[in-house]
Amino acid sequence: MKTPICDFVNEYVNKKSHRLHVPGHKGSGFLGVEKFDITEIDGADDLYCPSSIILESEENASKIYNCPTYYTTEGSSHAIRAMVYLVNLYAKRNGKSTKILATRNVHKSFLTVTMLLDIDVDFINTSENGSYLSSNLNAEVLDNYLKTLKELPCALYITSPDYLGNTADIKEIKKVLNKYDIYLLVDNAHGAYLKFLDDSLFPIDLGADMCASSAHKTLPVLTGGAYLHLSNNAYNLFKGDVLTALTTFGSTSPSYLTLQSLDYANKILSTTFKGDLKTTIKKINELKVKLKELSYTICDSEPLKITIKTKPYGYLVEDFIKILYKNNTIPEFYDTDYIVLSFSPSTDLSTYDAVYSLLKNIDKKESVCDNIPKITKYKKALSIKDAIFSKHEIVDASKSENKIYADINIHCPPAVPIVIPGEIITKEVINTFIYYNIDKVKIVKQ
Ligand SMILES: Cc1ncc(COP(=O)(O)O)c(C=O)c1O
């Protein structure tokens, strides 16, 4: 597969031209990669109006994913905003409800776009039996929920895989949505590699209408590299508006380093990646088995993650994480209950043995009691936009009962909203703030 963006930039670098254009480093600097960091000079094409090298490269990615695929250098955050914009546009143009149904474990880019477009979101609470980071939404629960609604949403928005590595049954969920003529949007930030499994779990292959995939999270791509994918049906509807959607939320200075990285990834994805992924998953599965033999609680997850629950092994995450850091082992994510290790075909082979020996040398202790507080009811007082655009004040979390939550900048951990801006803070919510060590909160000033 050709790499038109890389070829163009290489040729430009070799010409050693006088760079009388931005960026200001003029092709040299301490990183060493500055010479490849160009801007939209003649011949370099335009990300939001592509007609030559970027178009060709995106067509290559579309062939690999077998669906219309667009690049962004600003992460899935950007692609998420674009897909929500598109479905909102569709609903408005067709006189449908603009309401979106979403599970509560959304990334903040979903909240920011619904705020900007003032979209009414109906959050379905399906995490009663697990972590706030996951949703147990399944086809049956969804069907029963939709039956109760007077006004159907135009789309369902889900996060799959979620932060802990759980994947939704997209095929079955989509069957239900088809009955009601509702679109399915998937935050697939952690799942760009799912296309390359022997049995693809790529959301578009399973029936999603649009999805956002962070190439940079699981593929050999620089930070920021991501895709917006559309099903062929969605493409027929939205093709005239996709670039407007991306341009609405994107910078006019996309990173050419990241574009080259996405471009070069096509060559890897179309040749060695599938085989390397298979070998990697085998290594990860072997490690999971060995860790379970050591009595670790390894949660079910998509293949590239190892999600460890430390309390059954006798450790609070905060103590366990100190041991990892002391041994120069840096996880992808951790909260009060889970540690997530993220692997990819680029993981050095020595890492698997290093992780095993490190975890083997940690003594098992008596289990620590597991007590994630539950929030059984949520009460909405304002829309997300009205909450964010109101006057605010910061108060102690312990003194925030009955106030309206107003922060869109979600704490990490837990990385997902405990309560949505515009919702009322209850005692249960306060207990959850405390559980996640959140001591100050932003509320609407009354
Ligand atoms: C579930 C989820 N969705 C979306 C995003 C945003 O992705 P990006 O960093 O590529 O913008 C993240 C980032 O961590 C994420 O974890």
PDB file of N, CA and C in Angstrom, residues 114-158:
ATOM      1  N   THR A 114     -22.377  18.041  23.342  1.00  0.00           N
ATOM      2  CA  THR A 114     -23.818  18.188  23.598  1.00  0.00           C
ATOM      3  C   THR A 114     -24.094  19.540  24.248  1.00  0.00           C
ATOM      4  N   MET A 115     -23.104  20.035  25.018  1.00  0.00           N
ATOM      5  CA  MET A 115     -23.247  21.390  25.572  1.00  0.00           C
ATOM      6  C   MET A 115     -23.236  22.419  24.433  1.00  0.00           C
ATOM      7  N   LEU A 116     -22.244  22.306  23.558  1.00  0.00           N
ATOM      8  CA  LEU A 116     -22.111  23.314  22.494  1.00  0.00           C
ATOM      9  C   LEU A 116     -23.333  23.343  21.582  1.00  0.00           C
ATOM     10  N   LEU A 117     -23.880  22.161  21.291  1.00  0.00           N
ATOM     11  CA  LEU A 117     -25.030  22.090  20.379  1.00  0.00           C
ATOM     12  C   LEU A 117     -26.353  22.127  21.136  1.00  0.00           C
ATOM     13  N   ASP A 118     -26.257  22.253  22.458  1.00  0.00           N
ATOM     14  CA  ASP A 118     -27.433  22.290  23.330  1.00  0.00           C
ATOM     15  C   ASP A 118     -28.372  21.121  23.047  1.00  0.00           C
ATOM     16  N   ILE A 119     -27.789  19.933  23.072  1.00  0.00           N
ATOM     17  CA  ILE A 119     -28.568  18.712  22.805  1.00  0.00           C
ATOM     18  C   ILE A 119     -29.066  18.143  24.131  1.00  0.00           C
ATOM     19  N   ASP A 120     -30.300  17.741  24.123  1.00  0.00           N
ATOM     20  CA  ASP A 120     -30.874  17.113  25.310  1.00  0.00           C
ATOM     21  C   ASP A 120     -30.427  15.643  25.325  1.00  0.00           C
ATOM     22  N   VAL A 121     -29.795  15.241  26.417  1.00  0.00           N
ATOM     23  CA  VAL A 121     -29.321  13.857  26.503  1.00  0.00           C
ATOM     24  C   VAL A 121     -30.090  13.130  27.595  1.00  0.00           C
ATOM     25  N   ASP A 122     -30.554  11.951  27.236  1.00  0.00           N
ATOM     26  CA  ASP A 122     -31.232  11.100  28.203  1.00  0.00           C
ATOM     27  C   ASP A 122     -30.209  10.024  28.595  1.00  0.00           C
ATOM     28  N   PHE A 123     -29.734  10.069  29.847  1.00  0.00           N
ATOM     29  CA  PHE A 123     -28.720   9.099  30.269  1.00  0.00           C
ATOM     30  C   PHE A 123     -29.392   7.882  30.877  1.00  0.00           C
ATOM     31  N   ILE A 124     -29.042   6.729  30.343  1.00  0.00           N
ATOM     32  CA  ILE A 124     -29.620   5.489  30.870  1.00  0.00           C
ATOM     33  C   ILE A 124     -28.628   4.911  31.882  1.00  0.00           C
ATOM     34  N   ASN A 125     -29.132   4.622  33.062  1.00  0.00           N
ATOM     35  CA  ASN A 125     -28.248   4.145  34.125  1.00  0.00           C
ATOM     36  C   ASN A 125     -28.226   2.624  34.138  1.00  0.00           C
ATOM     37  N   THR A 126     -27.107   2.061  33.726  1.00  0.00           N
ATOM     38  CA  THR A 126     -27.041   0.595  33.638  1.00  0.00           C
ATOM     39  C   THR A 126     -25.849   0.047  34.403  1.00  0.00           C
ATOM     40  N   SER A 127     -25.280   0.873  35.281  1.00  0.00           N
ATOM     41  CA  SER A 127     -24.028   0.430  35.915  1.00  0.00           C
ATOM     42  C   SER A 127     -24.240   0.006  37.372  1.00  0.00           C
ATOM     43  N   GLU A 128     -25.512  -0.257  37.749  1.00  0.00           N
ATOM     44  CA  GLU A 128     -25.803  -0.543  39.162  1.00  0.00           C
ATOM     45  C   GLU A 128     -24.912  -1.647  39.736  1.00  0.00           C
ATOM     46  N   ASN A 129     -24.609  -2.646  38.898  1.00  0.00           N
ATOM     47  CA  ASN A 129     -23.891  -3.785  39.469  1.00  0.00           C
ATOM     48  C   ASN A 129     -22.392  -3.744  39.253  1.00  0.00           C
ATOM     49  N   GLY A 130     -21.890  -2.624  38.807  1.00  0.00           N
ATOM     50  CA  GLY A 130     -20.458  -2.629  38.536  1.00  0.00           C
ATOM     51  C   GLY A 130     -19.842  -1.282  38.781  1.00  0.00           C
ATOM     52  N   SER A 131     -18.836  -0.968  37.973  1.00  0.00           N
ATOM     53  CA  SER A 131     -18.110   0.278  38.136  1.00  0.00           C
ATOM     54  C   SER A 131     -18.800   1.378  37.333  1.00  0.00           C
ATOM     55  N   TYR A 132     -18.568   2.615  37.743  1.00  0.00           N
ATOM     56  CA  TYR A 132     -19.078   3.743  36.966  1.00  0.00           C
ATOM     57  C   TYR A 132     -18.435   3.785  35.578  1.00  0.00           C
ATOM     58  N   LEU A 133     -17.291   3.107  35.455  1.00  0.00           N
ATOM     59  CA  LEU A 133     -16.551   3.148  34.191  1.00  0.00           C
ATOM     60  C   LEU A 133     -17.182   2.269  33.130  1.00  0.00           C
ATOM     61  N   SER A 134     -18.093   1.417  33.548  1.00  0.00           N
ATOM     62  CA  SER A 134     -18.677   0.456  32.606  1.00  0.00           C
ATOM     63  C   SER A 134     -20.175   0.634  32.528  1.00  0.00           C
ATOM     64  N   SER A 135     -20.730   0.082  31.465  1.00  0.00           N
ATOM     65  CA  SER A 135     -22.184   0.082  31.364  1.00  0.00           C
ATOM     66  C   SER A 135     -22.578  -1.349  31.040  1.00  0.00           C
ATOM     67  N   ASN A 136     -23.628  -1.824  31.671  1.00  0.00           N
ATOM     68  CA  ASN A 136     -24.054  -3.198  31.358  1.00  0.00           C
ATOM     69  C   ASN A 136     -25.191  -3.193  30.354  1.00  0.00           C
ATOM     70  N   LEU A 137     -25.227  -2.161  29.534  1.00  0.00           N
ATOM     71  CA  LEU A 137     -26.367  -2.079  28.612  1.00  0.00           C
ATOM     72  C   LEU A 137     -26.384  -3.283  27.677  1.00  0.00           C
ATOM     73  N   ASN A 138     -27.530  -3.936  27.623  1.00  0.00           N
ATOM     74  CA  ASN A 138     -27.676  -5.019  26.648  1.00  0.00           C
ATOM     75  C   ASN A 138     -28.992  -4.815  25.896  1.00  0.00           C
ATOM     76  N   ALA A 139     -29.218  -5.678  24.907  1.00  0.00           N
ATOM     77  CA  ALA A 139     -30.350  -5.486  24.009  1.00  0.00           C
ATOM     78  C   ALA A 139     -31.683  -5.498  24.760  1.00  0.00           C
ATOM     79  N   GLU A 140     -31.809  -6.405  25.716  1.00  0.00           N
ATOM     80  CA  GLU A 140     -33.079  -6.545  26.425  1.00  0.00           C
ATOM     81  C   GLU A 140     -33.374  -5.296  27.277  1.00  0.00           C
ATOM     82  N   VAL A 141     -32.362  -4.877  28.023  1.00  0.00           N
ATOM     83  CA  VAL A 141     -32.534  -3.680  28.863  1.00  0.00           C
ATOM     84  C   VAL A 141     -32.886  -2.484  27.980  1.00  0.00           C
ATOM     85  N   LEU A 142     -32.191  -2.377  26.860  1.00  0.00           N
ATOM     86  CA  LEU A 142     -32.432  -1.261  25.944  1.00  0.00           C
ATOM     87  C   LEU A 142     -33.859  -1.291  25.403  1.00  0.00           C
ATOM     88  N   ASP A 143     -34.275  -2.460  24.950  1.00  0.00           N
ATOM     89  CA  ASP A 143     -35.615  -2.598  24.381  1.00  0.00           C
ATOM     90  C   ASP A 143     -36.677  -2.203  25.413  1.00  0.00           C
ATOM     91  N   ASN A 144     -36.514  -2.727  26.618  1.00  0.00           N
ATOM     92  CA  ASN A 144     -37.481  -2.403  27.680  1.00  0.00           C
ATOM     93  C   ASN A 144     -37.488  -0.912  27.972  1.00  0.00           C
ATOM     94  N   TYR A 145     -36.320  -0.302  27.953  1.00  0.00           N
ATOM     95  CA  TYR A 145     -36.222   1.133  28.232  1.00  0.00           C
ATOM     96  C   TYR A 145     -36.905   1.942  27.119  1.00  0.00           C
ATOM     97  N   LEU A 146     -36.604   1.579  25.879  1.00  0.00           N
ATOM     98  CA  LEU A 146     -37.168   2.345  24.752  1.00  0.00           C
ATOM     99  C   LEU A 146     -38.696   2.268  24.732  1.00  0.00           C
ATOM    100  N   LYS A 147     -39.206   1.101  25.142  1.00  0.00           N
ATOM    101  CA  LYS A 147     -40.673   0.910  25.165  1.00  0.00           C
ATOM    102  C   LYS A 147     -41.359   1.923  26.072  1.00  0.00           C
ATOM    103  N   THR A 148     -40.617   2.373  27.114  1.00  0.00           N
ATOM    104  CA  THR A 148     -41.250   3.267  28.099  1.00  0.00           C
ATOM    105  C   THR A 148     -41.227   4.735  27.640  1.00  0.00           C
ATOM    106  N   LEU A 149     -40.480   5.035  26.576  1.00  0.00           N
ATOM    107  CA  LEU A 149     -40.293   6.448  26.207  1.00  0.00           C
ATOM    108  C   LEU A 149     -41.443   6.985  25.363  1.00  0.00           C
ATOM    109  N   LYS A 150     -41.837   8.251  25.661  1.00  0.00           N
ATOM    110  CA  LYS A 150     -42.870   8.897  24.831  1.00  0.00           C
ATOM    111  C   LYS A 150     -42.221   9.458  23.587  1.00  0.00           C
ATOM    112  N   GLU A 151     -40.990  10.000  23.783  1.00  0.00           N
ATOM    113  CA  GLU A 151     -40.288  10.602  22.645  1.00  0.00           C
ATOM    114  C   GLU A 151     -39.013   9.795  22.399  1.00  0.00           C
ATOM    115  N   LEU A 152     -38.908   9.186  21.229  1.00  0.00           N
ATOM    116  CA  LEU A 152     -37.730   8.358  20.964  1.00  0.00           C
ATOM    117  C   LEU A 152     -36.530   9.235  20.617  1.00  0.00           C
ATOM    118  N   PRO A 153     -35.330   8.832  21.032  1.00  0.00           N
ATOM    119  CA  PRO A 153     -34.138   9.609  20.672  1.00  0.00           C
ATOM    120  C   PRO A 153     -33.765   9.363  19.212  1.00  0.00           C
ATOM    121  N   CYS A 154     -32.948  10.254  18.643  1.00  0.00           N
ATOM    122  CA  CYS A 154     -32.506  10.019  17.255  1.00  0.00           C
ATOM    123  C   CYS A 154     -31.331   9.057  17.229  1.00  0.00           C
ATOM    124  N   ALA A 155     -30.615   8.941  18.368  1.00  0.00           N
ATOM    125  CA  ALA A 155     -29.425   8.077  18.375  1.00  0.00           C
ATOM    126  C   ALA A 155     -29.159   7.547  19.773  1.00  0.00           C
ATOM    127  N   LEU A 156     -28.487   6.400  19.784  1.00  0.00           N
ATOM    128  CA  LEU A 156     -27.926   5.880  21.035  1.00  0.00           C
ATOM    129  C   LEU A 156     -26.417   6.058  20.932  1.00  0.00           C
ATOM    130  N   TYR A 157     -25.812   6.552  22.021  1.00  0.00           N
ATOM    131  CA  TYR A 157     -24.358   6.759  22.054  1.00  0.00           C
ATOM    132  C   TYR A 157     -23.779   5.875  23.145  1.00  0.00           C
ATOM    133  N   ILE A 158     -22.846   5.003  22.756  1.00  0.00           N
ATOM    134  CA  ILE A 158     -22.243   4.120  23.776  1.00  0.00           C
ATOM    135  C   ILE A 158     -20.714   4.159  23.680  1.00  0.00           C
TER     136      ILE A 158
END
